[in-house]
mmCIF file with all atom_site columns, C-alpha atoms in Angstrom:
data_model
loop_
_atom_site.group_PDB
_atom_site.id
_atom_site.type_symbol
_atom_site.label_atom_id
_atom_site.label_alt_id
_atom_site.label_comp_id
_atom_site.label_asym_id
_atom_site.label_entity_id
_atom_site.label_seq_id
_atom_site.pdbx_PDB_ins_code
_atom_site.Cartn_x
_atom_site.Cartn_y
_atom_site.Cartn_z
_atom_site.occupancy
_atom_site.B_iso_or_equiv
_atom_site.pdbx_formal_charge
_atom_site.auth_seq_id
_atom_site.auth_comp_id
_atom_site.auth_asym_id
_atom_site.auth_atom_id
_atom_site.pdbx_PDB_model_num
ATOM 1   C CA . GLU A 1 1   ? 7.089   -4.051  -12.609 1.00 0.00 ? 1   GLU A CA 1
ATOM 2   C CA . ASP A 1 2   ? 6.423   -2.924  -9.039  1.00 0.00 ? 2   ASP A CA 1
ATOM 3   C CA . GLN A 1 3   ? 8.881   -4.545  -6.653  1.00 0.00 ? 3   GLN A CA 1
ATOM 4   C CA . VAL A 1 4   ? 9.841   -4.505  -2.969  1.00 0.00 ? 4   VAL A CA 1
ATOM 5   C CA . THR A 1 5   ? 13.115  -5.850  -1.572  1.00 0.00 ? 5   THR A CA 1
ATOM 6   C CA . GLN A 1 6   ? 13.831  -6.064  2.135   1.00 0.00 ? 6   GLN A CA 1
ATOM 7   C CA . SER A 1 7   ? 17.192  -6.525  3.783   1.00 0.00 ? 7   SER A CA 1
ATOM 8   C CA . PRO A 1 8   ? 18.584  -8.198  5.679   1.00 0.00 ? 8   PRO A CA 1
ATOM 9   C CA . GLU A 1 9   ? 16.489  -11.376 5.540   1.00 0.00 ? 9   GLU A CA 1
ATOM 10  C CA . ALA A 1 10  ? 17.283  -12.030 9.193   1.00 0.00 ? 10  ALA A CA 1
ATOM 11  C CA . LEU A 1 11  ? 18.768  -9.915  11.948  1.00 0.00 ? 11  LEU A CA 1
ATOM 12  C CA . ARG A 1 12  ? 19.878  -10.957 15.402  1.00 0.00 ? 12  ARG A CA 1
ATOM 13  C CA . LEU A 1 13  ? 20.354  -8.262  18.019  1.00 0.00 ? 13  LEU A CA 1
ATOM 14  C CA . GLN A 1 14  ? 21.161  -8.146  21.687  1.00 0.00 ? 14  GLN A CA 1
ATOM 15  C CA . GLU A 1 15  ? 18.656  -6.373  23.871  1.00 0.00 ? 15  GLU A CA 1
ATOM 16  C CA . GLY A 1 16  ? 19.425  -2.654  23.725  1.00 0.00 ? 16  GLY A CA 1
ATOM 17  C CA . GLU A 1 17  ? 21.417  -2.891  20.469  1.00 0.00 ? 17  GLU A CA 1
ATOM 18  C CA . SER A 1 18  ? 19.852  -0.427  18.025  1.00 0.00 ? 18  SER A CA 1
ATOM 19  C CA . SER A 1 19  ? 19.719  -1.159  14.282  1.00 0.00 ? 19  SER A CA 1
ATOM 20  C CA . SER A 1 20  ? 17.822  -0.493  11.051  1.00 0.00 ? 20  SER A CA 1
ATOM 21  C CA . LEU A 1 21  ? 15.852  -2.568  8.560   1.00 0.00 ? 21  LEU A CA 1
ATOM 22  C CA . ASN A 1 22  ? 15.821  -1.600  4.901   1.00 0.00 ? 22  ASN A CA 1
ATOM 23  C CA . CYS A 1 23  ? 13.022  -1.656  2.330   1.00 0.00 ? 23  CYS A CA 1
ATOM 24  C CA . SER A 1 24  ? 13.944  -0.764  -1.248  1.00 0.00 ? 24  SER A CA 1
ATOM 25  C CA . TYR A 1 25  ? 11.165  -0.302  -3.764  1.00 0.00 ? 25  TYR A CA 1
ATOM 26  C CA . THR A 1 26  ? 10.474  0.380   -7.403  1.00 0.00 ? 26  THR A CA 1
ATOM 27  C CA . VAL A 1 27  ? 6.946   1.460   -8.130  1.00 0.00 ? 27  VAL A CA 1
ATOM 28  C CA . SER A 1 28  ? 5.193   3.642   -10.648 1.00 0.00 ? 28  SER A CA 1
ATOM 29  C CA . GLY A 1 29  ? 3.674   6.477   -8.664  1.00 0.00 ? 29  GLY A CA 1
ATOM 30  C CA . LEU A 1 30  ? 4.025   5.639   -4.982  1.00 0.00 ? 30  LEU A CA 1
ATOM 31  C CA . ARG A 1 31  ? 0.707   6.008   -3.211  1.00 0.00 ? 31  ARG A CA 1
ATOM 32  C CA . GLY A 1 32  ? 1.835   4.785   0.168   1.00 0.00 ? 32  GLY A CA 1
ATOM 33  C CA . LEU A 1 33  ? 4.499   2.681   1.866   1.00 0.00 ? 33  LEU A CA 1
ATOM 34  C CA . PHE A 1 34  ? 3.345   0.501   4.737   1.00 0.00 ? 34  PHE A CA 1
ATOM 35  C CA . TRP A 1 35  ? 5.167   -1.275  7.550   1.00 0.00 ? 35  TRP A CA 1
ATOM 36  C CA . TYR A 1 36  ? 3.657   -4.284  9.284   1.00 0.00 ? 36  TYR A CA 1
ATOM 37  C CA . ARG A 1 37  ? 4.808   -6.559  12.093  1.00 0.00 ? 37  ARG A CA 1
ATOM 38  C CA . GLN A 1 38  ? 3.994   -10.257 11.902  1.00 0.00 ? 38  GLN A CA 1
ATOM 39  C CA . ASP A 1 39  ? 4.359   -12.798 14.697  1.00 0.00 ? 39  ASP A CA 1
ATOM 40  C CA . PRO A 1 40  ? 4.620   -16.496 13.763  1.00 0.00 ? 40  PRO A CA 1
ATOM 41  C CA . GLY A 1 41  ? 1.295   -17.933 12.644  1.00 0.00 ? 41  GLY A CA 1
ATOM 42  C CA . LYS A 1 42  ? -0.491  -14.593 13.109  1.00 0.00 ? 42  LYS A CA 1
ATOM 43  C CA . GLY A 1 43  ? -1.821  -11.942 10.778  1.00 0.00 ? 43  GLY A CA 1
ATOM 44  C CA . PRO A 1 44  ? 0.293   -8.868  9.967   1.00 0.00 ? 44  PRO A CA 1
ATOM 45  C CA . GLU A 1 45  ? -0.208  -5.997  12.395  1.00 0.00 ? 45  GLU A CA 1
ATOM 46  C CA . PHE A 1 46  ? -0.250  -2.495  10.927  1.00 0.00 ? 46  PHE A CA 1
ATOM 47  C CA . LEU A 1 47  ? 2.510   -0.164  12.155  1.00 0.00 ? 47  LEU A CA 1
ATOM 48  C CA . PHE A 1 48  ? 2.987   2.857   9.858   1.00 0.00 ? 48  PHE A CA 1
ATOM 49  C CA . THR A 1 49  ? 2.016   4.477   6.591   1.00 0.00 ? 49  THR A CA 1
ATOM 50  C CA . LEU A 1 50  ? 4.391   6.884   4.826   1.00 0.00 ? 50  LEU A CA 1
ATOM 51  C CA . TYR A 1 51  ? 3.384   8.864   1.766   1.00 0.00 ? 51  TYR A CA 1
ATOM 52  C CA . SER A 1 52  ? 6.180   11.202  0.715   1.00 0.00 ? 52  SER A CA 1
ATOM 53  C CA . ALA A 1 53  ? 9.959   11.431  0.819   1.00 0.00 ? 53  ALA A CA 1
ATOM 54  C CA . GLY A 1 54  ? 11.205  12.976  4.045   1.00 0.00 ? 54  GLY A CA 1
ATOM 55  C CA . GLU A 1 55  ? 8.260   11.794  6.072   1.00 0.00 ? 55  GLU A CA 1
ATOM 56  C CA . GLU A 1 56  ? 8.948   10.121  9.426   1.00 0.00 ? 56  GLU A CA 1
ATOM 57  C CA . LYS A 1 57  ? 6.702   8.340   11.920  1.00 0.00 ? 57  LYS A CA 1
ATOM 58  C CA . GLU A 1 58  ? 7.429   6.967   15.387  1.00 0.00 ? 58  GLU A CA 1
ATOM 59  C CA . LYS A 1 59  ? 5.845   4.482   17.717  1.00 0.00 ? 59  LYS A CA 1
ATOM 60  C CA . GLU A 1 60  ? 7.564   3.489   20.946  1.00 0.00 ? 60  GLU A CA 1
ATOM 61  C CA . ARG A 1 61  ? 10.986  2.088   19.944  1.00 0.00 ? 61  ARG A CA 1
ATOM 62  C CA . LEU A 1 62  ? 10.231  2.128   16.207  1.00 0.00 ? 62  LEU A CA 1
ATOM 63  C CA . LYS A 1 63  ? 10.795  4.934   13.742  1.00 0.00 ? 63  LYS A CA 1
ATOM 64  C CA . ALA A 1 64  ? 10.052  4.699   10.021  1.00 0.00 ? 64  ALA A CA 1
ATOM 65  C CA . THR A 1 65  ? 11.558  7.009   7.417   1.00 0.00 ? 65  THR A CA 1
ATOM 66  C CA . LEU A 1 66  ? 11.046  7.339   3.670   1.00 0.00 ? 66  LEU A CA 1
ATOM 67  C CA . THR A 1 67  ? 13.176  8.471   0.730   1.00 0.00 ? 67  THR A CA 1
ATOM 68  C CA . LYS A 1 68  ? 12.383  8.329   -2.969  1.00 0.00 ? 68  LYS A CA 1
ATOM 69  C CA . LYS A 1 69  ? 13.810  4.839   -3.317  1.00 0.00 ? 69  LYS A CA 1
ATOM 70  C CA . GLU A 1 70  ? 13.753  3.242   0.114   1.00 0.00 ? 70  GLU A CA 1
ATOM 71  C CA . SER A 1 71  ? 12.393  3.197   3.614   1.00 0.00 ? 71  SER A CA 1
ATOM 72  C CA . PHE A 1 72  ? 14.104  2.390   6.884   1.00 0.00 ? 72  PHE A CA 1
ATOM 73  C CA . LEU A 1 73  ? 12.637  1.011   10.064  1.00 0.00 ? 73  LEU A CA 1
ATOM 74  C CA . HIS A 1 74  ? 14.883  2.070   12.907  1.00 0.00 ? 74  HIS A CA 1
ATOM 75  C CA . ILE A 1 75  ? 14.670  0.104   16.142  1.00 0.00 ? 75  ILE A CA 1
ATOM 76  C CA . THR A 1 76  ? 16.078  1.861   19.186  1.00 0.00 ? 76  THR A CA 1
ATOM 77  C CA . ALA A 1 77  ? 17.113  -0.143  22.239  1.00 0.00 ? 77  ALA A CA 1
ATOM 78  C CA . PRO A 1 78  ? 15.068  -3.194  21.213  1.00 0.00 ? 78  PRO A CA 1
ATOM 79  C CA . LYS A 1 79  ? 13.541  -5.608  23.703  1.00 0.00 ? 79  LYS A CA 1
ATOM 80  C CA . PRO A 1 80  ? 12.896  -9.345  23.259  1.00 0.00 ? 80  PRO A CA 1
ATOM 81  C CA . GLU A 1 81  ? 9.215   -8.612  22.657  1.00 0.00 ? 81  GLU A CA 1
ATOM 82  C CA . ASP A 1 82  ? 10.195  -6.752  19.480  1.00 0.00 ? 82  ASP A CA 1
ATOM 83  C CA . SER A 1 83  ? 11.169  -10.098 17.946  1.00 0.00 ? 83  SER A CA 1
ATOM 84  C CA . ALA A 1 84  ? 8.985   -10.644 14.878  1.00 0.00 ? 84  ALA A CA 1
ATOM 85  C CA . THR A 1 85  ? 9.050   -10.486 11.107  1.00 0.00 ? 85  THR A CA 1
ATOM 86  C CA . TYR A 1 86  ? 8.737   -6.935  9.800   1.00 0.00 ? 86  TYR A CA 1
ATOM 87  C CA . LEU A 1 87  ? 7.045   -6.568  6.429   1.00 0.00 ? 87  LEU A CA 1
ATOM 88  C CA . CYS A 1 88  ? 7.206   -3.630  4.066   1.00 0.00 ? 88  CYS A CA 1
ATOM 89  C CA . ALA A 1 89  ? 4.573   -3.063  1.376   1.00 0.00 ? 89  ALA A CA 1
ATOM 90  C CA . VAL A 1 90  ? 3.994   -0.436  -1.275  1.00 0.00 ? 90  VAL A CA 1
ATOM 91  C CA . ARG A 1 91  ? 0.939   0.678   -3.141  1.00 0.00 ? 91  ARG A CA 1
ATOM 92  C CA . GLY A 1 92  ? 1.620   1.903   -6.617  1.00 0.00 ? 92  GLY A CA 1
ATOM 93  C CA . GLY A 1 93  ? -0.375  3.485   -9.378  1.00 0.00 ? 93  GLY A CA 1
ATOM 94  C CA . GLU A 1 94  ? -3.407  1.897   -10.941 1.00 0.00 ? 94  GLU A CA 1
ATOM 95  C CA . GLY A 1 95  ? -1.518  0.902   -14.078 1.00 0.00 ? 95  GLY A CA 1
ATOM 96  C CA . GLY A 1 96  ? 0.980   -1.270  -12.263 1.00 0.00 ? 96  GLY A CA 1
ATOM 97  C CA . SER A 1 97  ? -0.191  -3.370  -9.366  1.00 0.00 ? 97  SER A CA 1
ATOM 98  C CA . GLN A 1 98  ? -3.726  -2.049  -9.758  1.00 0.00 ? 98  GLN A CA 1
ATOM 99  C CA . GLY A 1 99  ? -3.165  0.085   -6.704  1.00 0.00 ? 99  GLY A CA 1
ATOM 100 C CA . ASN A 1 100 ? -2.952  -2.879  -4.358  1.00 0.00 ? 100 ASN A CA 1
ATOM 101 C CA . LEU A 1 101 ? -0.260  -3.776  -1.882  1.00 0.00 ? 101 LEU A CA 1
ATOM 102 C CA . ILE A 1 102 ? 2.985   -5.376  -3.019  1.00 0.00 ? 102 ILE A CA 1
ATOM 103 C CA . PHE A 1 103 ? 4.792   -6.965  -0.086  1.00 0.00 ? 103 PHE A CA 1
ATOM 104 C CA . GLY A 1 104 ? 8.450   -7.661  0.474   1.00 0.00 ? 104 GLY A CA 1
ATOM 105 C CA . LYS A 1 105 ? 9.491   -10.996 1.931   1.00 0.00 ? 105 LYS A CA 1
ATOM 106 C CA . GLY A 1 106 ? 10.249  -9.462  5.304   1.00 0.00 ? 106 GLY A CA 1
ATOM 107 C CA . THR A 1 107 ? 13.078  -9.192  7.796   1.00 0.00 ? 107 THR A CA 1
ATOM 108 C CA . LYS A 1 108 ? 12.991  -11.664 10.658  1.00 0.00 ? 108 LYS A CA 1
ATOM 109 C CA . LEU A 1 109 ? 14.213  -9.894  13.774  1.00 0.00 ? 109 LEU A CA 1
ATOM 110 C CA . SER A 1 110 ? 15.393  -11.774 16.857  1.00 0.00 ? 110 SER A CA 1
ATOM 111 C CA . VAL A 1 111 ? 16.265  -9.863  20.012  1.00 0.00 ? 111 VAL A CA 1
ATOM 112 C CA . LYS A 1 112 ? 18.121  -11.810 22.673  1.00 0.00 ? 112 LYS A CA 1
ATOM 113 C CA . PRO A 1 113 ? 18.049  -10.790 26.353  1.00 0.00 ? 113 PRO A CA 1
ATOM 114 C CA . ASP B 2 1   ? -6.995  -7.640  17.862  1.00 0.00 ? 1   ASP B CA 1
ATOM 115 C CA . SER B 2 2   ? -7.550  -6.003  14.470  1.00 0.00 ? 2   SER B CA 1
ATOM 116 C CA . GLY B 2 3   ? -11.315 -6.515  14.464  1.00 0.00 ? 3   GLY B CA 1
ATOM 117 C CA . VAL B 2 4   ? -11.150 -8.731  11.383  1.00 0.00 ? 4   VAL B CA 1
ATOM 118 C CA . THR B 2 5   ? -12.326 -12.288 11.981  1.00 0.00 ? 5   THR B CA 1
ATOM 119 C CA . GLN B 2 6   ? -11.620 -15.398 9.943   1.00 0.00 ? 6   GLN B CA 1
ATOM 120 C CA . THR B 2 7   ? -12.933 -18.934 10.184  1.00 0.00 ? 7   THR B CA 1
ATOM 121 C CA . PRO B 2 8   ? -11.862 -21.641 10.403  1.00 0.00 ? 8   PRO B CA 1
ATOM 122 C CA . LYS B 2 9   ? -8.421  -21.246 11.966  1.00 0.00 ? 9   LYS B CA 1
ATOM 123 C CA . HIS B 2 10  ? -7.186  -24.530 10.590  1.00 0.00 ? 10  HIS B CA 1
ATOM 124 C CA . LEU B 2 11  ? -8.367  -26.689 7.709   1.00 0.00 ? 11  LEU B CA 1
ATOM 125 C CA . ILE B 2 12  ? -7.006  -30.042 6.628   1.00 0.00 ? 12  ILE B CA 1
ATOM 126 C CA . THR B 2 13  ? -8.324  -31.574 3.447   1.00 0.00 ? 13  THR B CA 1
ATOM 127 C CA . ALA B 2 14  ? -7.354  -33.872 0.599   1.00 0.00 ? 14  ALA B CA 1
ATOM 128 C CA . THR B 2 15  ? -6.273  -33.112 -2.941  1.00 0.00 ? 15  THR B CA 1
ATOM 129 C CA . GLY B 2 16  ? -9.152  -32.537 -5.328  1.00 0.00 ? 16  GLY B CA 1
ATOM 130 C CA . GLN B 2 17  ? -11.476 -31.259 -2.624  1.00 0.00 ? 17  GLN B CA 1
ATOM 131 C CA . ARG B 2 18  ? -13.197 -27.889 -2.292  1.00 0.00 ? 18  ARG B CA 1
ATOM 132 C CA . VAL B 2 19  ? -13.140 -25.604 0.753   1.00 0.00 ? 19  VAL B CA 1
ATOM 133 C CA . THR B 2 20  ? -14.623 -22.266 1.761   1.00 0.00 ? 20  THR B CA 1
ATOM 134 C CA . LEU B 2 21  ? -12.869 -19.711 3.937   1.00 0.00 ? 21  LEU B CA 1
ATOM 135 C CA . ARG B 2 22  ? -14.864 -16.985 5.634   1.00 0.00 ? 22  ARG B CA 1
ATOM 136 C CA . CYS B 2 23  ? -13.967 -13.439 6.632   1.00 0.00 ? 23  CYS B CA 1
ATOM 137 C CA . SER B 2 24  ? -15.802 -10.673 8.487   1.00 0.00 ? 24  SER B CA 1
ATOM 138 C CA . PRO B 2 25  ? -14.287 -7.205  8.093   1.00 0.00 ? 25  PRO B CA 1
ATOM 139 C CA . ARG B 2 26  ? -13.885 -4.549  10.779  1.00 0.00 ? 26  ARG B CA 1
ATOM 140 C CA . SER B 2 27  ? -17.051 -2.650  11.563  1.00 0.00 ? 27  SER B CA 1
ATOM 141 C CA . GLY B 2 28  ? -17.438 0.139   9.014   1.00 0.00 ? 28  GLY B CA 1
ATOM 142 C CA . ASP B 2 29  ? -14.926 -1.223  6.508   1.00 0.00 ? 29  ASP B CA 1
ATOM 143 C CA . LEU B 2 30  ? -16.267 -1.703  3.001   1.00 0.00 ? 30  LEU B CA 1
ATOM 144 C CA . SER B 2 31  ? -13.254 -3.349  1.353   1.00 0.00 ? 31  SER B CA 1
ATOM 145 C CA . VAL B 2 32  ? -12.132 -6.921  1.832   1.00 0.00 ? 32  VAL B CA 1
ATOM 146 C CA . TYR B 2 33  ? -8.865  -8.280  0.477   1.00 0.00 ? 33  TYR B CA 1
ATOM 147 C CA . TRP B 2 34  ? -7.635  -11.865 0.288   1.00 0.00 ? 34  TRP B CA 1
ATOM 148 C CA . TYR B 2 35  ? -3.979  -12.849 0.461   1.00 0.00 ? 35  TYR B CA 1
ATOM 149 C CA . GLN B 2 36  ? -2.060  -16.115 0.301   1.00 0.00 ? 36  GLN B CA 1
ATOM 150 C CA . GLN B 2 37  ? 1.145   -16.535 2.287   1.00 0.00 ? 37  GLN B CA 1
ATOM 151 C CA . SER B 2 38  ? 3.529   -19.382 1.642   1.00 0.00 ? 38  SER B CA 1
ATOM 152 C CA . LEU B 2 39  ? 7.096   -19.808 2.845   1.00 0.00 ? 39  LEU B CA 1
ATOM 153 C CA . ASP B 2 40  ? 8.685   -19.240 -0.556  1.00 0.00 ? 40  ASP B CA 1
ATOM 154 C CA . GLN B 2 41  ? 6.342   -16.622 -2.026  1.00 0.00 ? 41  GLN B CA 1
ATOM 155 C CA . GLY B 2 42  ? 5.598   -14.353 0.871   1.00 0.00 ? 42  GLY B CA 1
ATOM 156 C CA . LEU B 2 43  ? 2.297   -12.467 1.007   1.00 0.00 ? 43  LEU B CA 1
ATOM 157 C CA . GLN B 2 44  ? 0.567   -12.489 -2.374  1.00 0.00 ? 44  GLN B CA 1
ATOM 158 C CA . PHE B 2 45  ? -2.523  -10.437 -3.135  1.00 0.00 ? 45  PHE B CA 1
ATOM 159 C CA . LEU B 2 46  ? -5.370  -12.515 -4.548  1.00 0.00 ? 46  LEU B CA 1
ATOM 160 C CA . ILE B 2 47  ? -8.481  -10.379 -4.904  1.00 0.00 ? 47  ILE B CA 1
ATOM 161 C CA . GLN B 2 48  ? -10.303 -7.330  -3.524  1.00 0.00 ? 48  GLN B CA 1
ATOM 162 C CA . TYR B 2 49  ? -14.000 -6.637  -3.081  1.00 0.00 ? 49  TYR B CA 1
ATOM 163 C CA . TYR B 2 50  ? -15.473 -3.253  -2.309  1.00 0.00 ? 50  TYR B CA 1
ATOM 164 C CA . ASN B 2 51  ? -19.049 -2.987  -1.096  1.00 0.00 ? 51  ASN B CA 1
ATOM 165 C CA . GLY B 2 52  ? -20.036 -6.213  -2.819  1.00 0.00 ? 52  GLY B CA 1
ATOM 166 C CA . GLU B 2 53  ? -18.279 -5.607  -6.118  1.00 0.00 ? 53  GLU B CA 1
ATOM 167 C CA . GLU B 2 54  ? -15.006 -7.057  -7.335  1.00 0.00 ? 54  GLU B CA 1
ATOM 168 C CA . ARG B 2 55  ? -12.480 -4.193  -7.378  1.00 0.00 ? 55  ARG B CA 1
ATOM 169 C CA . ALA B 2 56  ? -9.127  -5.752  -8.253  1.00 0.00 ? 56  ALA B CA 1
ATOM 170 C CA . LYS B 2 57  ? -7.576  -9.101  -9.064  1.00 0.00 ? 57  LYS B CA 1
ATOM 171 C CA . GLY B 2 58  ? -4.073  -10.238 -8.327  1.00 0.00 ? 58  GLY B CA 1
ATOM 172 C CA . ASN B 2 59  ? -2.447  -13.628 -8.642  1.00 0.00 ? 59  ASN B CA 1
ATOM 173 C CA . ILE B 2 60  ? -5.624  -15.609 -8.161  1.00 0.00 ? 60  ILE B CA 1
ATOM 174 C CA . LEU B 2 61  ? -5.927  -18.986 -9.827  1.00 0.00 ? 61  LEU B CA 1
ATOM 175 C CA . GLU B 2 62  ? -9.007  -19.851 -11.878 1.00 0.00 ? 62  GLU B CA 1
ATOM 176 C CA . ARG B 2 63  ? -9.746  -22.638 -9.364  1.00 0.00 ? 63  ARG B CA 1
ATOM 177 C CA . PHE B 2 64  ? -10.201 -19.946 -6.716  1.00 0.00 ? 64  PHE B CA 1
ATOM 178 C CA . SER B 2 65  ? -13.142 -17.570 -6.467  1.00 0.00 ? 65  SER B CA 1
ATOM 179 C CA . ALA B 2 66  ? -14.498 -15.126 -3.936  1.00 0.00 ? 66  ALA B CA 1
ATOM 180 C CA . GLN B 2 67  ? -17.550 -13.066 -3.207  1.00 0.00 ? 67  GLN B CA 1
ATOM 181 C CA . GLN B 2 68  ? -18.677 -10.382 -0.779  1.00 0.00 ? 68  GLN B CA 1
ATOM 182 C CA . PHE B 2 69  ? -22.181 -10.523 0.611   1.00 0.00 ? 69  PHE B CA 1
ATOM 183 C CA . PRO B 2 70  ? -24.613 -7.692  1.445   1.00 0.00 ? 70  PRO B CA 1
ATOM 184 C CA . ASP B 2 71  ? -23.571 -7.818  5.104   1.00 0.00 ? 71  ASP B CA 1
ATOM 185 C CA . LEU B 2 72  ? -19.983 -7.276  3.818   1.00 0.00 ? 72  LEU B CA 1
ATOM 186 C CA . HIS B 2 73  ? -18.579 -10.599 4.954   1.00 0.00 ? 73  HIS B CA 1
ATOM 187 C CA . SER B 2 74  ? -16.593 -12.408 2.307   1.00 0.00 ? 74  SER B CA 1
ATOM 188 C CA . GLU B 2 75  ? -15.899 -15.987 1.333   1.00 0.00 ? 75  GLU B CA 1
ATOM 189 C CA . LEU B 2 76  ? -12.962 -17.417 -0.586  1.00 0.00 ? 76  LEU B CA 1
ATOM 190 C CA . ASN B 2 77  ? -13.686 -20.676 -2.370  1.00 0.00 ? 77  ASN B CA 1
ATOM 191 C CA . LEU B 2 78  ? -10.806 -22.960 -3.296  1.00 0.00 ? 78  LEU B CA 1
ATOM 192 C CA . SER B 2 79  ? -11.552 -25.949 -5.527  1.00 0.00 ? 79  SER B CA 1
ATOM 193 C CA . SER B 2 80  ? -9.689  -28.889 -7.069  1.00 0.00 ? 80  SER B CA 1
ATOM 194 C CA . LEU B 2 81  ? -7.129  -28.428 -4.334  1.00 0.00 ? 81  LEU B CA 1
ATOM 195 C CA . GLU B 2 82  ? -3.506  -29.318 -4.943  1.00 0.00 ? 82  GLU B CA 1
ATOM 196 C CA . LEU B 2 83  ? -0.656  -29.880 -2.505  1.00 0.00 ? 83  LEU B CA 1
ATOM 197 C CA . GLY B 2 84  ? 0.793   -26.523 -3.511  1.00 0.00 ? 84  GLY B CA 1
ATOM 198 C CA . ASP B 2 85  ? -2.303  -24.725 -2.259  1.00 0.00 ? 85  ASP B CA 1
ATOM 199 C CA . SER B 2 86  ? -1.220  -25.430 1.315   1.00 0.00 ? 86  SER B CA 1
ATOM 200 C CA . ALA B 2 87  ? -0.601  -22.003 2.839   1.00 0.00 ? 87  ALA B CA 1
ATOM 201 C CA . LEU B 2 88  ? -1.866  -19.369 5.215   1.00 0.00 ? 88  LEU B CA 1
ATOM 202 C CA . TYR B 2 89  ? -4.797  -17.413 3.805   1.00 0.00 ? 89  TYR B CA 1
ATOM 203 C CA . PHE B 2 90  ? -5.378  -13.952 5.186   1.00 0.00 ? 90  PHE B CA 1
ATOM 204 C CA . CYS B 2 91  ? -8.251  -11.592 4.848   1.00 0.00 ? 91  CYS B CA 1
ATOM 205 C CA . ALA B 2 92  ? -7.770  -7.869  5.357   1.00 0.00 ? 92  ALA B CA 1
ATOM 206 C CA . SER B 2 93  ? -10.168 -4.942  5.384   1.00 0.00 ? 93  SER B CA 1
ATOM 207 C CA . SER B 2 94  ? -10.001 -1.204  4.914   1.00 0.00 ? 94  SER B CA 1
ATOM 208 C CA . VAL B 2 95  ? -12.398 1.707   5.066   1.00 0.00 ? 95  VAL B CA 1
ATOM 209 C CA . GLY B 2 96  ? -12.363 2.684   1.407   1.00 0.00 ? 96  GLY B CA 1
ATOM 210 C CA . GLY B 2 97  ? -11.802 0.958   -1.875  1.00 0.00 ? 97  GLY B CA 1
ATOM 211 C CA . GLY B 2 98  ? -9.024  3.093   -3.207  1.00 0.00 ? 98  GLY B CA 1
ATOM 212 C CA . ALA B 2 99  ? -5.375  3.649   -2.556  1.00 0.00 ? 99  ALA B CA 1
ATOM 213 C CA . SER B 2 100 ? -3.523  5.060   0.431   1.00 0.00 ? 100 SER B CA 1
ATOM 214 C CA . ARG B 2 101 ? -5.568  3.297   3.062   1.00 0.00 ? 101 ARG B CA 1
ATOM 215 C CA . GLU B 2 102 ? -3.990  0.916   5.525   1.00 0.00 ? 102 GLU B CA 1
ATOM 216 C CA . GLN B 2 103 ? -5.345  -2.609  5.590   1.00 0.00 ? 103 GLN B CA 1
ATOM 217 C CA . TYR B 2 104 ? -6.056  -4.492  8.787   1.00 0.00 ? 104 TYR B CA 1
ATOM 218 C CA . PHE B 2 105 ? -5.448  -8.212  8.708   1.00 0.00 ? 105 PHE B CA 1
ATOM 219 C CA . GLY B 2 106 ? -7.297  -11.080 10.304  1.00 0.00 ? 106 GLY B CA 1
ATOM 220 C CA . PRO B 2 107 ? -5.646  -13.990 12.125  1.00 0.00 ? 107 PRO B CA 1
ATOM 221 C CA . GLY B 2 108 ? -5.633  -16.186 9.033   1.00 0.00 ? 108 GLY B CA 1
ATOM 222 C CA . THR B 2 109 ? -6.729  -19.677 8.042   1.00 0.00 ? 109 THR B CA 1
ATOM 223 C CA . ARG B 2 110 ? -4.029  -22.328 7.787   1.00 0.00 ? 110 ARG B CA 1
ATOM 224 C CA . LEU B 2 111 ? -4.900  -24.697 4.945   1.00 0.00 ? 111 LEU B CA 1
ATOM 225 C CA . THR B 2 112 ? -3.163  -28.043 4.695   1.00 0.00 ? 112 THR B CA 1
ATOM 226 C CA . VAL B 2 113 ? -3.803  -30.164 1.615   1.00 0.00 ? 113 VAL B CA 1
ATOM 227 C CA . THR B 2 114 ? -2.744  -33.801 1.962   1.00 0.00 ? 114 THR B CA 1
#
């Protein structure tokens, strides 16, 4: 069964304190790993797509990396406006989740000034 | 702003009732997806339509149904509502119908069943 586990569930950082969020996955035939940011009561906002192990993508203070079993979202020198829930999702092969997104439960990030 | 619109933003109704949620995808996107998000379950995929045809089904209850119209907007119908159906319902859209395409989410409809 396709599965996504994110850790930690919650993370509190001081402004400027860099850290990483983890997304572990089991999926038959990975066809994409996606990171989203979600603010309270809002829809998820697309951040990155990663397709193969070793791939990295960056956007401002965020950098996503991918291995064969997990992905990391690195946050460098975070600011209070980076506070949000970060969601990881995978798309597996057609035989498993029918090729649709399986989401983790997210990591709630709080950045204090 | 993702370009995906959803109406209404909030909906309060009673158990046993029926409601319809509406979604308009981003311009040019042919696929529409529906998700349910509750505090304990996280984001759960319900159903996908691609260019008017049902493409994939997830954890959608038999009391729920959806359709996509020729202008590509979609509606999610929820009937015989129960307290446990209270949740955020999101619509997302993507360019194609297959894998490896990012989905863009709308702002959601918050459904409260009393």
